[in-house]
PDB file of C-alpha atoms in Angstrom:
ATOM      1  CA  UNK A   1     130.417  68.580 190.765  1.00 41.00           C
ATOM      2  CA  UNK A   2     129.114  68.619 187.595  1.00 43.00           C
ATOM      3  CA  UNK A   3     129.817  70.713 184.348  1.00 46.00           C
ATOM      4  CA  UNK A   4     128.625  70.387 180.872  1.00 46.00           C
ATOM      5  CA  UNK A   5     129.929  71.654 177.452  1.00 53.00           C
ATOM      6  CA  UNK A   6     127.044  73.198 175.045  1.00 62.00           C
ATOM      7  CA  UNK A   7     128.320  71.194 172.515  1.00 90.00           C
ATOM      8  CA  UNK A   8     129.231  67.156 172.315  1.00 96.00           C
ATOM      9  CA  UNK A   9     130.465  64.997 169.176  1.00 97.00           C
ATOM     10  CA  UNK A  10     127.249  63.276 169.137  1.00 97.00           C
ATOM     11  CA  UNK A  11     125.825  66.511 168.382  1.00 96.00           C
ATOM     12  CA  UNK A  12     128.744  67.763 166.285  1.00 97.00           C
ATOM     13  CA  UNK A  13     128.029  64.417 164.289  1.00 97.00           C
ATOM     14  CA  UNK A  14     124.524  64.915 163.914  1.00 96.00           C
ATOM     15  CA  UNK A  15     124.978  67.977 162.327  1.00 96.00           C
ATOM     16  CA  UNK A  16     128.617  69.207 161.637  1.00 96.00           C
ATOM     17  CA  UNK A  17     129.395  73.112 162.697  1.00 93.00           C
ATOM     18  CA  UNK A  18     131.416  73.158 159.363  1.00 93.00           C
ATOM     19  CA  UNK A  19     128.660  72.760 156.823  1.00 93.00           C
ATOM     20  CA  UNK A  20     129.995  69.298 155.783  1.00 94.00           C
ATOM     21  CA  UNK A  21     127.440  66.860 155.016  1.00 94.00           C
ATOM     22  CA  UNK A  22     129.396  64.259 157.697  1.00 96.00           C
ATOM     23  CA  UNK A  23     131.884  65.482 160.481  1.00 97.00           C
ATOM     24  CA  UNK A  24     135.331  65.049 160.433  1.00 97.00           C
ATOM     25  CA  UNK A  25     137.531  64.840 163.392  1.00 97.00           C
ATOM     26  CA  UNK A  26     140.747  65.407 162.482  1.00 97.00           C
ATOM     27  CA  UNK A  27     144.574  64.232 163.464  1.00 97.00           C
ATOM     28  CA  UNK A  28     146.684  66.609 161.508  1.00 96.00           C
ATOM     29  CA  UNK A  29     149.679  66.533 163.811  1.00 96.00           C
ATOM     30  CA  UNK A  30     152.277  64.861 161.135  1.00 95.00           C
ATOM     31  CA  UNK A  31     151.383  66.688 158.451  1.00 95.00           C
ATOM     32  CA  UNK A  32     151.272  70.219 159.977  1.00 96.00           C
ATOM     33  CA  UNK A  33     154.702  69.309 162.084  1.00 95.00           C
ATOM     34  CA  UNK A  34     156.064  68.491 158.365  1.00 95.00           C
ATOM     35  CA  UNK A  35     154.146  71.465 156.448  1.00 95.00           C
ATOM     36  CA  UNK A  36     153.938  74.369 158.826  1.00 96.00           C
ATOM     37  CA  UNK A  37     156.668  73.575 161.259  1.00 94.00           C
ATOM     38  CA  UNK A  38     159.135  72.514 158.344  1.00 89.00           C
ATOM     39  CA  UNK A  39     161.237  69.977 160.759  1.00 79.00           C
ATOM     40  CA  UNK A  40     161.208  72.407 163.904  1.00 91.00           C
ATOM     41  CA  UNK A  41     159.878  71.030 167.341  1.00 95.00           C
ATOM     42  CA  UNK A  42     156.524  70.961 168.104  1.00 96.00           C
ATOM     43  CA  UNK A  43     156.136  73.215 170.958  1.00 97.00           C
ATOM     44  CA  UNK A  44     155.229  70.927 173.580  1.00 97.00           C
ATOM     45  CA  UNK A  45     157.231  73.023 176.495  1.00 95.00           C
ATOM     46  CA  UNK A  46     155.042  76.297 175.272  1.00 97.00           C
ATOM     47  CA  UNK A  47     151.305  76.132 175.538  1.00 97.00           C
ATOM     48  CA  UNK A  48     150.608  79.429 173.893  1.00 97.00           C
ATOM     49  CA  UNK A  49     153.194  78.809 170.848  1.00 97.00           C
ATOM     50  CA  UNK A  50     151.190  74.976 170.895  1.00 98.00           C
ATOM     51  CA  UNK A  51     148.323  76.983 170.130  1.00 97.00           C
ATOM     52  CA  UNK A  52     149.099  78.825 167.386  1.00 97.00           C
ATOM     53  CA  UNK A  53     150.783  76.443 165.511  1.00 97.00           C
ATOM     54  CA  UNK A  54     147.445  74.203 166.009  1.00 97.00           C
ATOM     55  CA  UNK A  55     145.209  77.501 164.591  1.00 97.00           C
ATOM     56  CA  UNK A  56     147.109  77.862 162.041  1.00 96.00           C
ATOM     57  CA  UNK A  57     146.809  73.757 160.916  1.00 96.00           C
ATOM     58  CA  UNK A  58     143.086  73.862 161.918  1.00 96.00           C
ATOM     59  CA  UNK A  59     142.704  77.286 159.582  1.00 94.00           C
ATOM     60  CA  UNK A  60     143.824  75.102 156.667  1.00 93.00           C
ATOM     61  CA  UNK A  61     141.564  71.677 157.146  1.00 94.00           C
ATOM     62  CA  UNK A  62     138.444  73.559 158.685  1.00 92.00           C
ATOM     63  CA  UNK A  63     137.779  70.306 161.019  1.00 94.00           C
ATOM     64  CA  UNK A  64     134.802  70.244 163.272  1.00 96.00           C
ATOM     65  CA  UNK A  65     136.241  69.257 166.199  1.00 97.00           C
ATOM     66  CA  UNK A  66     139.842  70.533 167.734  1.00 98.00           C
ATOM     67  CA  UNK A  67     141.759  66.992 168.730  1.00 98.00           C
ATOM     68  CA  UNK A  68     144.455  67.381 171.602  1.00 98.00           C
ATOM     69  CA  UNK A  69     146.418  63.853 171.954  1.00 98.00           C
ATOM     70  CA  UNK A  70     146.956  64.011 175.323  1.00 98.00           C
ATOM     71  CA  UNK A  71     149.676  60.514 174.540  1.00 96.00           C
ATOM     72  CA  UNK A  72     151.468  62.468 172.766  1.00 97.00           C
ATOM     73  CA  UNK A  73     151.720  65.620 175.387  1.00 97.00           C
ATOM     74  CA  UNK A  74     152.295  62.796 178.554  1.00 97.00           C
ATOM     75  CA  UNK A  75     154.888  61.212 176.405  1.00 96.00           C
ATOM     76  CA  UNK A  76     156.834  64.300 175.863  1.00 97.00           C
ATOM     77  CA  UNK A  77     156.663  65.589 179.205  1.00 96.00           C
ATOM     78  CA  UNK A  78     157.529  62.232 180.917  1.00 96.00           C
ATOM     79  CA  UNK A  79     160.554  61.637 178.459  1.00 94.00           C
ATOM     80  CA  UNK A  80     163.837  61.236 180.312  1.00 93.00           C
ATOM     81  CA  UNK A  81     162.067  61.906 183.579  1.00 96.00           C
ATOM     82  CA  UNK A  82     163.932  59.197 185.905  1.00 95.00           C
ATOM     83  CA  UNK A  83     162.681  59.844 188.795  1.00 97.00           C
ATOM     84  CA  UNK A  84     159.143  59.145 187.623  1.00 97.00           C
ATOM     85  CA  UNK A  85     160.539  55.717 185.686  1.00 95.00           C
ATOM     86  CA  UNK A  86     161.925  55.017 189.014  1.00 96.00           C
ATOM     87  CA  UNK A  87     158.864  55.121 191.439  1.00 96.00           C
ATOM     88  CA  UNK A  88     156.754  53.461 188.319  1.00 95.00           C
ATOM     89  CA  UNK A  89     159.323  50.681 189.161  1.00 94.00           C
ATOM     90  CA  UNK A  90     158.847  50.402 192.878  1.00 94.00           C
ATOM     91  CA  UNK A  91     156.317  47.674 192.982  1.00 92.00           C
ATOM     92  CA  UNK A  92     155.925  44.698 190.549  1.00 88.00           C
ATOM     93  CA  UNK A  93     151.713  44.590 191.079  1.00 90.00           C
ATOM     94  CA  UNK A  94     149.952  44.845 188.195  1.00 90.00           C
ATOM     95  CA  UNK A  95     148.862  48.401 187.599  1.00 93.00           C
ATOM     96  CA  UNK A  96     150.744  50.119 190.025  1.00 94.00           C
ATOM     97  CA  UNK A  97     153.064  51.647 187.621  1.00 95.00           C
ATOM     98  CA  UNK A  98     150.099  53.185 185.911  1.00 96.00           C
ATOM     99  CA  UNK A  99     148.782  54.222 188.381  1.00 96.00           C
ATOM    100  CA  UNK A 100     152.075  55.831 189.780  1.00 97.00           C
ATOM    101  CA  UNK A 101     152.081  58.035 186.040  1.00 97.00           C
ATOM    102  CA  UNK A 102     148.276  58.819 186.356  1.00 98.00           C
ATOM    103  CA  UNK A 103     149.338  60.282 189.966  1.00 97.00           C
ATOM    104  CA  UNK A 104     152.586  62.539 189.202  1.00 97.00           C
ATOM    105  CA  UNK A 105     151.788  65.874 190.527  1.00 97.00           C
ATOM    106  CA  UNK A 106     154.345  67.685 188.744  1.00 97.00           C
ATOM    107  CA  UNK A 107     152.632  66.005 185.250  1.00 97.00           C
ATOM    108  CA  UNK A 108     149.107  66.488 185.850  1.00 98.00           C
ATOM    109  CA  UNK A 109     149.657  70.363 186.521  1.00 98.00           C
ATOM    110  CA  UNK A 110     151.773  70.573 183.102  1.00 98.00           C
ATOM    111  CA  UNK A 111     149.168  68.419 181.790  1.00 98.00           C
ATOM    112  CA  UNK A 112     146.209  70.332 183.134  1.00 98.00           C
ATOM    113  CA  UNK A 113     148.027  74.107 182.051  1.00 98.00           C
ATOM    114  CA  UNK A 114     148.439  73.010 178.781  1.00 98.00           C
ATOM    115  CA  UNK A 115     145.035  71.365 177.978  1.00 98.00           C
ATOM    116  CA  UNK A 116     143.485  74.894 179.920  1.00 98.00           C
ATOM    117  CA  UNK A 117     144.950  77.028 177.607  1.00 98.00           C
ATOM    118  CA  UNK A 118     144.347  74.789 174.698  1.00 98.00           C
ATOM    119  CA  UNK A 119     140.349  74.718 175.275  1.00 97.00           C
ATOM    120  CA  UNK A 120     140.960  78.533 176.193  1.00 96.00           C
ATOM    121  CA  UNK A 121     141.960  79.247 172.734  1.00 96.00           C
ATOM    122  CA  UNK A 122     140.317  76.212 170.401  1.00 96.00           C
ATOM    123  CA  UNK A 123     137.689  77.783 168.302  1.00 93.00           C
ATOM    124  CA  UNK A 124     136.232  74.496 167.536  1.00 96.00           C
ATOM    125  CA  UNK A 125     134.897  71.640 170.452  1.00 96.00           C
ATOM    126  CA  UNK A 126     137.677  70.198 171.668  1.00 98.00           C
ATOM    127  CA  UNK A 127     137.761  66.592 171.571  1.00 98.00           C
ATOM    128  CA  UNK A 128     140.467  64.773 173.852  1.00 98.00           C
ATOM    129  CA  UNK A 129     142.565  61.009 172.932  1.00 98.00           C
ATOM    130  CA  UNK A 130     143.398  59.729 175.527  1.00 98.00           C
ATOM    131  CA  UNK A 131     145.264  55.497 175.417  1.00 96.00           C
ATOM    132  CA  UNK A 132     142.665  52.889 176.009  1.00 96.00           C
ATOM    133  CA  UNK A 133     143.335  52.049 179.487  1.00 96.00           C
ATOM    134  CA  UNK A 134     144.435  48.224 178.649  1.00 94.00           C
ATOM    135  CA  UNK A 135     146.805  50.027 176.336  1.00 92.00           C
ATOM    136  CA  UNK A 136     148.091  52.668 179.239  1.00 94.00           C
ATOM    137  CA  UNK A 137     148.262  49.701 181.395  1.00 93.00           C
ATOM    138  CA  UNK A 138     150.405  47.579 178.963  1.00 90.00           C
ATOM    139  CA  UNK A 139     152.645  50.212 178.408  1.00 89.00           C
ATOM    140  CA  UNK A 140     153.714  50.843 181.700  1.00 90.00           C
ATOM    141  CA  UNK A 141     153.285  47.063 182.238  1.00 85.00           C
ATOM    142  CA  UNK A 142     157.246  46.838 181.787  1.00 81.00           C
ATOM    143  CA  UNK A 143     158.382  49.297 184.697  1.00 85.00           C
ATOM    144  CA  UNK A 144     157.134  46.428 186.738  1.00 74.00           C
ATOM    145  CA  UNK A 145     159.886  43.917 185.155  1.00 72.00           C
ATOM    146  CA  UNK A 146     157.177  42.123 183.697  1.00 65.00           C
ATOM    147  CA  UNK A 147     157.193  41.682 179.783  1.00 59.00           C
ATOM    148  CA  UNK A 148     154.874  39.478 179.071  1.00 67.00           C
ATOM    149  CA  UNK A 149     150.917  40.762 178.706  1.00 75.00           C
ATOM    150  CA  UNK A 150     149.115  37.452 178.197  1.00 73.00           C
ATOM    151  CA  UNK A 151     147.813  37.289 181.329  1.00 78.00           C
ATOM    152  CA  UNK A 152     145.988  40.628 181.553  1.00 84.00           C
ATOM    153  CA  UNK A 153     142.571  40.680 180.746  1.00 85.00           C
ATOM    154  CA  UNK A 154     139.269  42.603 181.037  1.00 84.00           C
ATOM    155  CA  UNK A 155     139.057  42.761 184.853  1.00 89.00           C
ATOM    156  CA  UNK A 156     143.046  44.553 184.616  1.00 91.00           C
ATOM    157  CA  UNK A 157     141.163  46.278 182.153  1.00 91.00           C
ATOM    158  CA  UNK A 158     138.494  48.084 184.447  1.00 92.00           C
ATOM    159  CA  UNK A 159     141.038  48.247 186.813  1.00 93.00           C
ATOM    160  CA  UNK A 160     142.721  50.697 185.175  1.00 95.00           C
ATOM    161  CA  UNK A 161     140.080  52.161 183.712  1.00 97.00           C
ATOM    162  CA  UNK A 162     139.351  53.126 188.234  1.00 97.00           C
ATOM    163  CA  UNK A 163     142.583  55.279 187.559  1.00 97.00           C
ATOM    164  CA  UNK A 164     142.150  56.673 184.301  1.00 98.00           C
ATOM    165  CA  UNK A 165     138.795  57.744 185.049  1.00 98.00           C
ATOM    166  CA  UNK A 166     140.126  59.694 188.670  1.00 98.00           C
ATOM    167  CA  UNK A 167     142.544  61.049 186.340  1.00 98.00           C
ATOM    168  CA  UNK A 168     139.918  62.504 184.024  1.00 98.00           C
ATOM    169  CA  UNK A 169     137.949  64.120 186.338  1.00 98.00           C
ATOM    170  CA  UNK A 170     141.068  67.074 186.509  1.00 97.00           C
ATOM    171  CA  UNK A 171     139.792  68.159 183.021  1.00 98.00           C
ATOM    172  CA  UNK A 172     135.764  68.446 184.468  1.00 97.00           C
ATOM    173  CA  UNK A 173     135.899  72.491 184.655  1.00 96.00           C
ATOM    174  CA  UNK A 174     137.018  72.450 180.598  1.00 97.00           C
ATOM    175  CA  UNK A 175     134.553  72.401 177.437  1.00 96.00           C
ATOM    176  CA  UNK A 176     134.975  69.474 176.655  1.00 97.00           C
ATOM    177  CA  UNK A 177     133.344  67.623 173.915  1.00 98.00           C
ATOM    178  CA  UNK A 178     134.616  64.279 173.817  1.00 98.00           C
ATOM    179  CA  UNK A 179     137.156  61.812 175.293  1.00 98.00           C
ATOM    180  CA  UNK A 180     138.128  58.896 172.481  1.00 98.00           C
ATOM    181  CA  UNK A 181     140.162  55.840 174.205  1.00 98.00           C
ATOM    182  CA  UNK A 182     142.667  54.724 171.470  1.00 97.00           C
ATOM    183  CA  UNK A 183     142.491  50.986 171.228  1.00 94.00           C
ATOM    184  CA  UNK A 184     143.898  50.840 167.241  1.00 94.00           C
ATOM    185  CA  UNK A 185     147.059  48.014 166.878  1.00 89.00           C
ATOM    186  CA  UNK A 186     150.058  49.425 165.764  1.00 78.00           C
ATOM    187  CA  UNK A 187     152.656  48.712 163.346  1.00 65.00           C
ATOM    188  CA  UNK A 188     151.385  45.278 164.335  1.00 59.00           C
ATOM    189  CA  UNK A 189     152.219  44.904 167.714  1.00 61.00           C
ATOM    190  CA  UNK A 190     152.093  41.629 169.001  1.00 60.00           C
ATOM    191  CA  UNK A 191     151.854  43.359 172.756  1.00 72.00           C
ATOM    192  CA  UNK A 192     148.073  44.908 172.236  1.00 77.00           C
ATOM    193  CA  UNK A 193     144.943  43.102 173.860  1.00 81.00           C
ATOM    194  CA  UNK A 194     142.145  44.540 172.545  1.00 81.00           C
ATOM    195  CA  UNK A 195     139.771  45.340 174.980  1.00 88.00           C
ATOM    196  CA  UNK A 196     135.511  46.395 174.307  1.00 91.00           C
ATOM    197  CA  UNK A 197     134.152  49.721 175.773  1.00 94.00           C
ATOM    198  CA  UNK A 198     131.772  48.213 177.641  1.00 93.00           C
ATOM    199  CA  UNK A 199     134.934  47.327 179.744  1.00 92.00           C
ATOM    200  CA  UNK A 200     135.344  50.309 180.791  1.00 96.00           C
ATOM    201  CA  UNK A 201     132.319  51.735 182.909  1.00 95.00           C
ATOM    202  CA  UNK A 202     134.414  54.184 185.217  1.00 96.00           C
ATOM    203  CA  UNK A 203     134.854  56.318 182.370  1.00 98.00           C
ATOM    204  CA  UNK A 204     131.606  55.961 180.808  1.00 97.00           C
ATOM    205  CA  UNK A 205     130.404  56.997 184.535  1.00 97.00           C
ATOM    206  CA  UNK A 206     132.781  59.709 184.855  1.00 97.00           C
ATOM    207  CA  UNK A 207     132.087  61.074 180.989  1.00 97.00           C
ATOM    208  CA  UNK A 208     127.948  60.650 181.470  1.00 96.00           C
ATOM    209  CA  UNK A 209     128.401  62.979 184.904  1.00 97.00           C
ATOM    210  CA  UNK A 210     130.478  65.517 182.401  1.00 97.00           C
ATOM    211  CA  UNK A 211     128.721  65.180 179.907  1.00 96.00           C
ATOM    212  CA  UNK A 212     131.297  63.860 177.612  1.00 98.00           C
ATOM    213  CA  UNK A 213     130.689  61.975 174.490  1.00 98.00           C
ATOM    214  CA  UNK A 214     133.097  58.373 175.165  1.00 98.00           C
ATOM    215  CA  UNK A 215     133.892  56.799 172.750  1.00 98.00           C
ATOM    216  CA  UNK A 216     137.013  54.471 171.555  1.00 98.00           C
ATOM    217  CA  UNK A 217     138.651  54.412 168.039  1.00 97.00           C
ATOM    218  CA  UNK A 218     138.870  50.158 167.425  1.00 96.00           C
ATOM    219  CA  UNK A 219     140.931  48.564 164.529  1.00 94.00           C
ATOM    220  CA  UNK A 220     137.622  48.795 162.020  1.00 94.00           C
ATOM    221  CA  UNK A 221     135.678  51.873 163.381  1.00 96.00           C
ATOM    222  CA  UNK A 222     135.264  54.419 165.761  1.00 97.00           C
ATOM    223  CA  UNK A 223     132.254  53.473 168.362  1.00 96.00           C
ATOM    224  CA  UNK A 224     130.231  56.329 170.573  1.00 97.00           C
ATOM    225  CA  UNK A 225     129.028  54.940 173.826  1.00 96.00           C
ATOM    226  CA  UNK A 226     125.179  54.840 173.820  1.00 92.00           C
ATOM    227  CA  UNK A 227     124.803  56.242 169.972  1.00 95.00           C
ATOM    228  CA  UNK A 228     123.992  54.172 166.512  1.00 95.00           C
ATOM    229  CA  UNK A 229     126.583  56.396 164.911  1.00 96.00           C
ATOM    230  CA  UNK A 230     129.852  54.807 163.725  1.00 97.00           C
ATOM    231  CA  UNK A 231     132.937  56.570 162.337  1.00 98.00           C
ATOM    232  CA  UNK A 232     135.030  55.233 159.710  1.00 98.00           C
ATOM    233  CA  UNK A 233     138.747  56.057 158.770  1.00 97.00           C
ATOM    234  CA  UNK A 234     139.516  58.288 156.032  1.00 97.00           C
ATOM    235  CA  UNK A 235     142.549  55.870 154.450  1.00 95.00           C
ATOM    236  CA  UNK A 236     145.695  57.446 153.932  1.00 94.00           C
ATOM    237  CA  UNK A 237     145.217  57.251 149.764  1.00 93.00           C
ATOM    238  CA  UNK A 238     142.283  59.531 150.136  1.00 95.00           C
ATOM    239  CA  UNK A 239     145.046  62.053 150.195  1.00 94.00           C
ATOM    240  CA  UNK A 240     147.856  60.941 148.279  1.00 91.00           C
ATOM    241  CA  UNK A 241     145.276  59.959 145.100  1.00 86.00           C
ATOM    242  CA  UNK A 242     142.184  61.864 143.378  1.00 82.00           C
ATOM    243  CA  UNK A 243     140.595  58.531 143.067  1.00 82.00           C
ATOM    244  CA  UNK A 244     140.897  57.874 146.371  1.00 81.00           C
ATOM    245  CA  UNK A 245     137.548  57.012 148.149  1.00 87.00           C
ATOM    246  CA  UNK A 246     136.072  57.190 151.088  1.00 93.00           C
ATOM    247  CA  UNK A 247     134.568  54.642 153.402  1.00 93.00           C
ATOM    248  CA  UNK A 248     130.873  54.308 154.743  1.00 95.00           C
ATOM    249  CA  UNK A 249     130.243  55.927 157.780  1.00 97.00           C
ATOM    250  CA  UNK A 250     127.790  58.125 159.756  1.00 97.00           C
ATOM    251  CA  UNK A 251     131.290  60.460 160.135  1.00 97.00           C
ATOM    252  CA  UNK A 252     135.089  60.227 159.751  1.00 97.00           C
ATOM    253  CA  UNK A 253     138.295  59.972 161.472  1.00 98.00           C
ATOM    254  CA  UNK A 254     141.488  61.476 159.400  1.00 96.00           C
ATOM    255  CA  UNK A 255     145.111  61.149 160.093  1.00 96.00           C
ATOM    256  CA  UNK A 256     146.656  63.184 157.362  1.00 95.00           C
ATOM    257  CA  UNK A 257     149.986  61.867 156.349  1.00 94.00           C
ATOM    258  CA  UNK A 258     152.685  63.858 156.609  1.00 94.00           C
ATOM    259  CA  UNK A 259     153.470  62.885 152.738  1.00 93.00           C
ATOM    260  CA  UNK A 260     150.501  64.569 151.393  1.00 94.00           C
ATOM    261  CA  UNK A 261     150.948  67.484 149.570  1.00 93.00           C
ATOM    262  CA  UNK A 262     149.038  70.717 150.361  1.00 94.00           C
ATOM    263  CA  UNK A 263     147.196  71.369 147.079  1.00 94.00           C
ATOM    264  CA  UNK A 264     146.204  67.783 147.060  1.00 93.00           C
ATOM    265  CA  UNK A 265     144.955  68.100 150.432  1.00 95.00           C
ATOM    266  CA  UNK A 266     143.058  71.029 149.692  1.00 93.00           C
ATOM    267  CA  UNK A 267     141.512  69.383 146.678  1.00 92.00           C
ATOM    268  CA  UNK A 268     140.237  65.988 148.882  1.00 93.00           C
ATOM    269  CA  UNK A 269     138.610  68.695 151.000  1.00 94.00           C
ATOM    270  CA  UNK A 270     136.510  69.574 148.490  1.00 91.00           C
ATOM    271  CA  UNK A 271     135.266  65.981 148.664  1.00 89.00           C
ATOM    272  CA  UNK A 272     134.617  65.819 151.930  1.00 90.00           C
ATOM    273  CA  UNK A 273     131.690  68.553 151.473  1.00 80.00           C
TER     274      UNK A 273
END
């Protein structure tokens, strides 16, 4: 079956529901855990009280997009689960541990719920991140006793991007607008292997039958699938400096750091019109 959303981020970047003259999809999870939470918990276990606290973060930055990390919601829900760790540990084959997470019942309906009532209440397109699949697959490489990642390549690659995009297809009934595969390196980990797009044509299948923009934030940019558009990183002195400047792009990417202070970041935002 397929479903479409009215609205996709190549439309949202070709012209931006806020009024800005370039869209801005925005990562404000460290700085709203440190400025509206104030060192509480982000709700993770609570859907509804996940919710508000993301309103009330999206009510100060006025983004055009509404970004759900769905890393960041698996990690939490899979954390001390040994049961899980256990049965991602039953076979040694490449893949088969990621596979084994991508499969968990009891996680894809906590998953599912939450991302429901998230697109339920967004007022803006929502816009999920999702691991690039080489990434998924060399982070659960290790439940197979098996350290090393040198020998996976681009056919491990699209063979995990088979799982990730049967995985996807759970979210096909939501609005969504997007689905960005995080393939960034990280506090320079020598474990990444970075991995093109064009690797991954299960999920460019599965996101063209949605209706889903794909696209898959590298080290330098942030690429759409099929589009001339490029998106650039707003650098973490953009908010921490009034001379801070901005990058060239068609649109931007912001992680706000936690550090920044709220009338500063209230004053960048003023450059980002």
């Amino acid at each position: 079956m397929t479903t479409s959303t009215s609205t996709t981020l190549a439309n949202i970047v070709s012209a931006p529901p806020s009024g800005r003259a370039k869209a801005v999809v925005f990562d404000h999870h460290h700085y709203a855990s440190s400025v509206i939470l104030r060192g509480h918990e982000v709700p993770w276990d609570n859907p509804i009280e996940y919710a508000s606290f993301f309103a009330q973060a999206q009510g100060l930055l006025k983004p055009d997009t509404a970004l759900l990390d769905l890393a960041r919601l698996c990690e939490y829900l899979t954390a001390g689960n040994t049961g899980l760790g256990a049965a991602m540990a039953a076979k040694s084959r490449t893949g088969f541990a990621l596979r084994t997470l991508l499969a968990d019942s009891d996680v894809n309906k906590a998953v599912l719920d939450f991302a429901t009532v998230f697109a339920q209440t967004a007022r803006q397109p929502v816009v999920l991140r999702i691991p690039s699949p080489m990434d998924w697959l060399i982070s659960t490489h290790r439940f197979g006793g098996v350290a090393a990642v040198e020998d996976l390549g681009p056919d491990d690659a699209e063979n995990a991007s088979m799982y990730v995009s049967d995985w996807l297809r759970a979210f096909a009934l939501l609005p969504i607008a997007a689905v960005l595969l995080d393939n960034r390196t990280t506090g320079g980990d020598h474990r990444h292997v970075s991995v093109g797009l064009d690797a991954y044509t299960p999920i460019a299948n599965v996101s063209s039958n949605y209706r889903w923009t794909l696209g898959q934030l590298d080290d330098d940019h942030l690429h759409l699938q099929a589009e001339t558009a490029v998106g650039g990183y707003i650098p973490d002195r953009f908010w921490l400096d009034a001379q801070g400047e901005l990058p060239a792009a068609d649109f931007y990417f912001a992680e706000v750091p936690s550090a920044a202070r709220p009338e500063d970041v209230l004053m960048r935002l003023v450059a980002l019109q």
